[in-house]
PDB file of C-alpha atoms in Angstrom:
ATOM      1  CA  MET A   1      45.396 103.111   6.833  1.00  0.00           C
ATOM      2  CA  PRO A   2      48.522 102.644   8.982  1.00  0.00           C
ATOM      3  CA  THR A   3      50.729  99.772   7.882  1.00  0.00           C
ATOM      4  CA  SER A   4      51.583  97.074  10.422  1.00  0.00           C
ATOM      5  CA  ILE A   5      55.250  96.123  10.225  1.00  0.00           C
ATOM      6  CA  GLU A   6      57.708  93.757  11.860  1.00  0.00           C
ATOM      7  CA  ARG A   7      61.098  94.452  13.398  1.00  0.00           C
ATOM      8  CA  GLU A   8      63.283  94.406  10.312  1.00  0.00           C
ATOM      9  CA  GLU A   9      61.060  96.782   8.394  1.00  0.00           C
ATOM     10  CA  ALA A  10      60.927  99.098  11.402  1.00  0.00           C
ATOM     11  CA  ARG A  11      64.720  99.151  11.511  1.00  0.00           C
ATOM     12  CA  SER A  12      64.979  99.822   7.792  1.00  0.00           C
ATOM     13  CA  LEU A  13      62.520 102.689   7.970  1.00  0.00           C
ATOM     14  CA  VAL A  14      64.321 104.277  10.916  1.00  0.00           C
ATOM     15  CA  ASP A  15      67.669 103.863   9.164  1.00  0.00           C
ATOM     16  CA  ALA A  16      66.126 105.643   6.181  1.00  0.00           C
ATOM     17  CA  GLY A  17      65.048 108.585   8.344  1.00  0.00           C
ATOM     18  CA  ALA A  18      61.653 107.652   9.763  1.00  0.00           C
ATOM     19  CA  GLN A  19      60.664 109.084  13.137  1.00  0.00           C
ATOM     20  CA  LEU A  20      60.459 106.360  15.783  1.00  0.00           C
ATOM     21  CA  VAL A  21      57.698 107.216  18.242  1.00  0.00           C
ATOM     22  CA  ASP A  22      57.079 105.664  21.659  1.00  0.00           C
ATOM     23  CA  VAL A  23      53.416 106.248  22.561  1.00  0.00           C
ATOM     24  CA  LEU A  24      53.589 104.837  26.088  1.00  0.00           C
ATOM     25  CA  PRO A  25      53.212 107.098  29.151  1.00  0.00           C
ATOM     26  CA  ARG A  26      56.329 109.205  29.707  1.00  0.00           C
ATOM     27  CA  GLU A  27      57.290 107.332  32.876  1.00  0.00           C
ATOM     28  CA  GLU A  28      57.540 104.086  30.909  1.00  0.00           C
ATOM     29  CA  PHE A  29      59.518 105.836  28.212  1.00  0.00           C
ATOM     30  CA  GLU A  30      62.021 107.107  30.758  1.00  0.00           C
ATOM     31  CA  GLU A  31      62.329 103.608  32.176  1.00  0.00           C
ATOM     32  CA  LEU A  32      63.111 102.010  28.839  1.00  0.00           C
ATOM     33  CA  HIS A  33      62.698 102.858  25.178  1.00  0.00           C
ATOM     34  CA  LEU A  34      64.094 101.909  21.810  1.00  0.00           C
ATOM     35  CA  ALA A  35      67.318 103.753  21.055  1.00  0.00           C
ATOM     36  CA  GLY A  36      66.600 106.993  19.250  1.00  0.00           C
ATOM     37  CA  ALA A  37      62.851 106.999  19.950  1.00  0.00           C
ATOM     38  CA  LEU A  38      60.861 110.148  20.688  1.00  0.00           C
ATOM     39  CA  SER A  39      58.329 110.226  23.511  1.00  0.00           C
ATOM     40  CA  VAL A  40      54.849 111.095  22.290  1.00  0.00           C
ATOM     41  CA  PRO A  41      52.423 109.606  24.829  1.00  0.00           C
ATOM     42  CA  LEU A  42      49.060 108.720  23.347  1.00  0.00           C
ATOM     43  CA  ARG A  43      47.246 111.100  25.661  1.00  0.00           C
ATOM     44  CA  GLU A  44      49.402 114.006  24.497  1.00  0.00           C
ATOM     45  CA  LEU A  45      49.603 112.932  20.898  1.00  0.00           C
ATOM     46  CA  ASP A  46      47.539 115.667  19.262  1.00  0.00           C
ATOM     47  CA  GLU A  47      49.573 118.428  20.847  1.00  0.00           C
ATOM     48  CA  LEU A  48      53.036 116.834  20.597  1.00  0.00           C
ATOM     49  CA  ALA A  49      52.623 115.444  17.094  1.00  0.00           C
ATOM     50  CA  ARG A  50      52.184 118.956  15.755  1.00  0.00           C
ATOM     51  CA  SER A  51      55.111 120.414  17.688  1.00  0.00           C
ATOM     52  CA  GLU A  52      57.612 117.515  17.748  1.00  0.00           C
ATOM     53  CA  LEU A  53      57.024 115.509  14.582  1.00  0.00           C
ATOM     54  CA  ASP A  54      57.470 116.262  10.901  1.00  0.00           C
ATOM     55  CA  PRO A  55      54.335 115.262   8.961  1.00  0.00           C
ATOM     56  CA  GLU A  56      56.366 115.037   5.755  1.00  0.00           C
ATOM     57  CA  ARG A  57      58.518 112.194   7.121  1.00  0.00           C
ATOM     58  CA  ALA A  58      57.488 108.635   7.848  1.00  0.00           C
ATOM     59  CA  VAL A  59      56.511 107.775  11.414  1.00  0.00           C
ATOM     60  CA  VAL A  60      56.875 104.388  13.119  1.00  0.00           C
ATOM     61  CA  THR A  61      54.794 104.035  16.287  1.00  0.00           C
ATOM     62  CA  TYR A  62      55.306 101.363  18.901  1.00  0.00           C
ATOM     63  CA  CYS A  63      54.197 100.499  22.416  1.00  0.00           C
ATOM     64  CA  ASN A  64      54.732  97.467  24.592  1.00  0.00           C
ATOM     65  CA  ASP A  65      53.573  93.921  24.825  1.00  0.00           C
ATOM     66  CA  HIS A  66      53.091  92.438  28.281  1.00  0.00           C
ATOM     67  CA  TYR A  67      55.498  89.874  29.683  1.00  0.00           C
TER      68      TYR A  67
ATOM     69  CA  MET B   1      47.949 101.701  21.938  1.00  0.00           C
ATOM     70  CA  SER B   2      50.356 102.082  19.011  1.00  0.00           C
ATOM     71  CA  ALA B   3      47.521 101.227  16.606  1.00  0.00           C
ATOM     72  CA  ARG B   4      45.343 104.012  17.996  1.00  0.00           C
ATOM     73  CA  ALA B   5      48.260 106.426  17.835  1.00  0.00           C
ATOM     74  CA  ALA B   6      48.988 105.465  14.237  1.00  0.00           C
ATOM     75  CA  TRP B   7      45.387 105.985  13.223  1.00  0.00           C
ATOM     76  CA  ARG B   8      45.268 109.331  14.982  1.00  0.00           C
ATOM     77  CA  LEU B   9      48.438 110.505  13.263  1.00  0.00           C
ATOM     78  CA  GLU B  10      46.899 109.707   9.890  1.00  0.00           C
ATOM     79  CA  THR B  11      43.775 111.589  10.844  1.00  0.00           C
ATOM     80  CA  ILE B  12      45.716 114.754  11.642  1.00  0.00           C
ATOM     81  CA  GLY B  13      47.645 114.730   8.397  1.00  0.00           C
ATOM     82  CA  PHE B  14      50.632 112.391   8.608  1.00  0.00           C
ATOM     83  CA  GLY B  15      50.964 110.594   5.298  1.00  0.00           C
ATOM     84  CA  GLN B  16      53.331 107.693   5.998  1.00  0.00           C
ATOM     85  CA  VAL B  17      52.405 106.007   9.263  1.00  0.00           C
ATOM     86  CA  TYR B  18      53.592 102.570  10.323  1.00  0.00           C
ATOM     87  CA  ARG B  19      52.932 100.531  13.415  1.00  0.00           C
ATOM     88  CA  TYR B  20      55.716  98.297  14.742  1.00  0.00           C
ATOM     89  CA  VAL B  21      53.585  95.444  16.025  1.00  0.00           C
ATOM     90  CA  GLY B  22      56.172  93.667  18.184  1.00  0.00           C
ATOM     91  CA  GLY B  23      57.110  96.864  19.965  1.00  0.00           C
ATOM     92  CA  LYS B  24      59.382  97.045  22.960  1.00  0.00           C
ATOM     93  CA  GLN B  25      59.180  93.347  23.874  1.00  0.00           C
ATOM     94  CA  ASP B  26      60.175  92.199  20.411  1.00  0.00           C
ATOM     95  CA  TRP B  27      63.010  94.733  20.253  1.00  0.00           C
ATOM     96  CA  LEU B  28      64.368  93.649  23.629  1.00  0.00           C
ATOM     97  CA  LEU B  29      64.249  89.981  22.702  1.00  0.00           C
ATOM     98  CA  ALA B  30      66.276  90.739  19.597  1.00  0.00           C
ATOM     99  CA  ARG B  31      68.787  92.467  21.901  1.00  0.00           C
ATOM    100  CA  LEU B  32      68.734  95.671  19.929  1.00  0.00           C
ATOM    101  CA  PRO B  33      69.854  98.953  21.521  1.00  0.00           C
ATOM    102  CA  VAL B  34      67.650 100.508  24.181  1.00  0.00           C
ATOM    103  CA  GLU B  35      67.931 103.621  26.320  1.00  0.00           C
ATOM    104  CA  GLY B  36      66.551 104.723  29.687  1.00  0.00           C
ATOM    105  CA  ARG B  37      66.953 103.977  33.389  1.00  0.00           C
ATOM    106  CA  ASP B  38      66.475 100.224  32.952  1.00  0.00           C
ATOM    107  CA  ALA B  39      68.541  99.809  29.811  1.00  0.00           C
ATOM    108  CA  GLY B  40      71.215  97.780  31.621  1.00  0.00           C
ATOM    109  CA  VAL B  41      68.854  95.542  33.546  1.00  0.00           C
ATOM    110  CA  GLN B  42      69.501  91.799  33.309  1.00  0.00           C
ATOM    111  CA  ARG B  43      66.519  89.949  31.842  1.00  0.00           C
ATOM    112  CA  ALA B  44      65.128  86.438  31.850  1.00  0.00           C
ATOM    113  CA  PHE B  45      66.755  85.649  28.499  1.00  0.00           C
ATOM    114  CA  ASP B  46      70.135  86.603  29.987  1.00  0.00           C
ATOM    115  CA  VAL B  47      69.887  83.969  32.719  1.00  0.00           C
ATOM    116  CA  ALA B  48      67.971  81.279  30.815  1.00  0.00           C
ATOM    117  CA  ARG B  49      69.778  77.986  30.267  1.00  0.00           C
ATOM    118  CA  ARG B  50      69.869  77.393  26.511  1.00  0.00           C
ATOM    119  CA  ASP B  51      70.895  73.763  26.853  1.00  0.00           C
ATOM    120  CA  VAL B  52      67.585  72.554  28.297  1.00  0.00           C
ATOM    121  CA  PRO B  53      66.745  69.155  26.723  1.00  0.00           C
ATOM    122  CA  VAL B  54      64.378  69.519  23.772  1.00  0.00           C
ATOM    123  CA  CYS B  55      62.345  66.996  21.805  1.00  0.00           C
ATOM    124  CA  ARG B  56      60.094  67.380  18.753  1.00  0.00           C
ATOM    125  CA  LEU B  57      56.448  66.393  19.067  1.00  0.00           C
ATOM    126  CA  ARG B  58      56.673  63.251  16.903  1.00  0.00           C
ATOM    127  CA  GLU B  59      60.112  62.116  18.021  1.00  0.00           C
ATOM    128  CA  PRO B  60      60.867  59.173  20.329  1.00  0.00           C
ATOM    129  CA  VAL B  61      61.906  60.371  23.768  1.00  0.00           C
ATOM    130  CA  THR B  62      64.743  57.863  24.169  1.00  0.00           C
ATOM    131  CA  ASP B  63      67.669  60.256  23.739  1.00  0.00           C
ATOM    132  CA  VAL B  64      66.140  63.178  25.581  1.00  0.00           C
ATOM    133  CA  GLY B  65      65.119  60.872  28.418  1.00  0.00           C
ATOM    134  CA  ARG B  66      68.698  59.739  28.794  1.00  0.00           C
ATOM    135  CA  ARG B  67      69.903  63.348  28.934  1.00  0.00           C
ATOM    136  CA  VAL B  68      67.316  64.285  31.550  1.00  0.00           C
ATOM    137  CA  ALA B  69      68.392  61.343  33.718  1.00  0.00           C
ATOM    138  CA  ASP B  70      72.138  61.789  33.246  1.00  0.00           C
ATOM    139  CA  GLU B  71      72.201  65.558  33.739  1.00  0.00           C
ATOM    140  CA  GLY B  72      69.482  65.851  36.370  1.00  0.00           C
ATOM    141  CA  TRP B  73      67.115  68.112  34.453  1.00  0.00           C
ATOM    142  CA  PRO B  74      63.641  68.522  35.975  1.00  0.00           C
ATOM    143  CA  LEU B  75      62.024  68.378  32.524  1.00  0.00           C
ATOM    144  CA  ALA B  76      62.468  68.169  28.788  1.00  0.00           C
ATOM    145  CA  VAL B  77      60.657  70.569  26.486  1.00  0.00           C
ATOM    146  CA  VAL B  78      58.477  69.519  23.558  1.00  0.00           C
ATOM    147  CA  VAL B  79      58.499  71.948  20.636  1.00  0.00           C
ATOM    148  CA  ASN B  80      57.083  72.009  17.122  1.00  0.00           C
ATOM    149  CA  ASP B  81      59.059  72.443  13.902  1.00  0.00           C
ATOM    150  CA  VAL B  82      59.536  76.176  14.494  1.00  0.00           C
ATOM    151  CA  ASP B  83      60.506  75.724  18.156  1.00  0.00           C
ATOM    152  CA  VAL B  84      57.230  76.902  19.660  1.00  0.00           C
ATOM    153  CA  VAL B  85      56.763  75.356  23.110  1.00  0.00           C
ATOM    154  CA  LEU B  86      53.982  72.759  23.139  1.00  0.00           C
ATOM    155  CA  GLY B  87      54.565  70.750  26.282  1.00  0.00           C
ATOM    156  CA  ARG B  88      56.950  69.333  28.817  1.00  0.00           C
ATOM    157  CA  LEU B  89      58.124  65.832  29.639  1.00  0.00           C
ATOM    158  CA  ARG B  90      58.442  64.794  33.277  1.00  0.00           C
ATOM    159  CA  PRO B  91      61.488  62.761  34.325  1.00  0.00           C
ATOM    160  CA  ARG B  92      59.268  60.038  35.738  1.00  0.00           C
ATOM    161  CA  ALA B  93      57.267  59.668  32.513  1.00  0.00           C
ATOM    162  CA  LEU B  94      60.521  59.547  30.533  1.00  0.00           C
ATOM    163  CA  ALA B  95      61.864  56.799  32.770  1.00  0.00           C
ATOM    164  CA  GLU B  96      58.657  54.772  32.606  1.00  0.00           C
ATOM    165  CA  HIS B  97      58.162  55.130  28.834  1.00  0.00           C
ATOM    166  CA  PRO B  98      61.644  55.355  27.304  1.00  0.00           C
ATOM    167  CA  ASP B  99      60.437  54.416  23.817  1.00  0.00           C
ATOM    168  CA  ALA B 100      57.332  56.602  23.690  1.00  0.00           C
ATOM    169  CA  ILE B 101      56.730  59.393  21.200  1.00  0.00           C
ATOM    170  CA  ALA B 102      56.842  62.809  22.892  1.00  0.00           C
ATOM    171  CA  ASP B 103      53.240  63.583  21.979  1.00  0.00           C
ATOM    172  CA  GLU B 104      52.062  60.471  23.866  1.00  0.00           C
ATOM    173  CA  ILE B 105      53.456  61.371  27.266  1.00  0.00           C
ATOM    174  CA  MET B 106      53.898  65.140  27.306  1.00  0.00           C
ATOM    175  CA  VAL B 107      52.043  67.479  29.629  1.00  0.00           C
ATOM    176  CA  PRO B 108      50.654  70.164  27.291  1.00  0.00           C
ATOM    177  CA  GLY B 109      50.688  73.911  27.830  1.00  0.00           C
ATOM    178  CA  PRO B 110      53.538  74.445  30.288  1.00  0.00           C
ATOM    179  CA  ARG B 111      53.819  77.730  32.102  1.00  0.00           C
ATOM    180  CA  THR B 112      56.189  80.192  30.415  1.00  0.00           C
ATOM    181  CA  VAL B 113      57.443  83.741  30.870  1.00  0.00           C
ATOM    182  CA  ARG B 114      58.564  86.208  28.244  1.00  0.00           C
ATOM    183  CA  GLY B 115      62.291  86.697  27.909  1.00  0.00           C
ATOM    184  CA  ALA B 116      62.210  90.436  28.491  1.00  0.00           C
ATOM    185  CA  ARG B 117      60.980  90.098  32.075  1.00  0.00           C
ATOM    186  CA  PRO B 118      63.609  91.522  34.444  1.00  0.00           C
ATOM    187  CA  ALA B 119      65.695  88.729  35.983  1.00  0.00           C
ATOM    188  CA  SER B 120      65.399  90.439  39.379  1.00  0.00           C
ATOM    189  CA  GLU B 121      61.667  89.591  39.399  1.00  0.00           C
ATOM    190  CA  MET B 122      62.211  85.936  38.623  1.00  0.00           C
ATOM    191  CA  ALA B 123      63.120  84.672  42.114  1.00  0.00           C
ATOM    192  CA  ALA B 124      59.939  86.074  43.645  1.00  0.00           C
ATOM    193  CA  TRP B 125      57.905  84.881  40.659  1.00  0.00           C
ATOM    194  CA  LEU B 126      59.180  81.316  41.087  1.00  0.00           C
ATOM    195  CA  ASP B 127      58.816  81.326  44.878  1.00  0.00           C
ATOM    196  CA  GLU B 128      55.233  82.578  44.716  1.00  0.00           C
ATOM    197  CA  ARG B 129      54.349  79.626  42.496  1.00  0.00           C
ATOM    198  CA  ASN B 130      56.515  77.182  44.411  1.00  0.00           C
ATOM    199  CA  VAL B 131      58.300  75.998  41.271  1.00  0.00           C
ATOM    200  CA  LEU B 132      61.987  75.295  40.668  1.00  0.00           C
ATOM    201  CA  GLY B 133      62.153  76.886  37.256  1.00  0.00           C
ATOM    202  CA  VAL B 134      60.222  78.152  34.273  1.00  0.00           C
ATOM    203  CA  LEU B 135      60.509  78.100  30.514  1.00  0.00           C
ATOM    204  CA  VAL B 136      61.333  81.355  28.757  1.00  0.00           C
ATOM    205  CA  THR B 137      59.927  82.194  25.331  1.00  0.00           C
ATOM    206  CA  ASP B 138      59.858  85.079  22.900  1.00  0.00           C
ATOM    207  CA  VAL B 139      56.663  86.937  21.990  1.00  0.00           C
ATOM    208  CA  ASP B 140      55.702  84.194  19.527  1.00  0.00           C
ATOM    209  CA  GLY B 141      56.085  81.374  22.035  1.00  0.00           C
ATOM    210  CA  VAL B 142      59.419  80.217  20.626  1.00  0.00           C
ATOM    211  CA  LEU B 143      61.650  78.572  23.226  1.00  0.00           C
ATOM    212  CA  VAL B 144      64.526  80.686  24.526  1.00  0.00           C
ATOM    213  CA  GLY B 145      65.608  78.542  27.482  1.00  0.00           C
ATOM    214  CA  TYR B 146      64.899  77.545  31.062  1.00  0.00           C
ATOM    215  CA  VAL B 147      65.429  79.682  34.151  1.00  0.00           C
ATOM    216  CA  ARG B 148      66.302  77.743  37.297  1.00  0.00           C
ATOM    217  CA  ARG B 149      65.641  79.081  40.773  1.00  0.00           C
ATOM    218  CA  GLU B 150      69.315  78.744  41.700  1.00  0.00           C
ATOM    219  CA  ASP B 151      70.303  80.925  38.732  1.00  0.00           C
ATOM    220  CA  VAL B 152      68.339  83.927  39.967  1.00  0.00           C
TER     221      VAL B 152
END
């Protein structure tokens, strides 16, 4: 079961080498994303996860919250 | 969306999957580094006035009422012990009830916007609603400040 985390834990995990993954559509990623994040849109996740991500390393996913 | 992605990643064999619940909004509000076309965009929290008068729910409004009158603020904000916005105090109510407790005269549930909203959208947002300003909060409803029409 994926673990829900808050900001500080996300930062710690990324500092320790976790892959930070933006799952929003690519257009939104190009507009704005967290520094160092990779773009893996939800709709392309199956394909990109296998080619772009390392399953042996931790992954932190995020999206957006509305204004 | 991030929850579904996290679940899917586990399903296809990723062993350590986390979901950053606050996401982009929370990151922006903490002013942490971002990248992309809009990375340098000014946001509501950049233009919000942090010195808006504030009063706790169970406090007398005497002092905050004086500040509102002396400094010409259109409101004072009522917050709880962790600074979550609960209501607003109108200048007229403050003048008429200078010794009241905030809870007795506040208007509950004021309109707010999230701090990460681009400042460039704020003028149109305020004009459409015919209001002179709006309170800005973080994703948890904690007060950030007050954006005035003349500041955007």
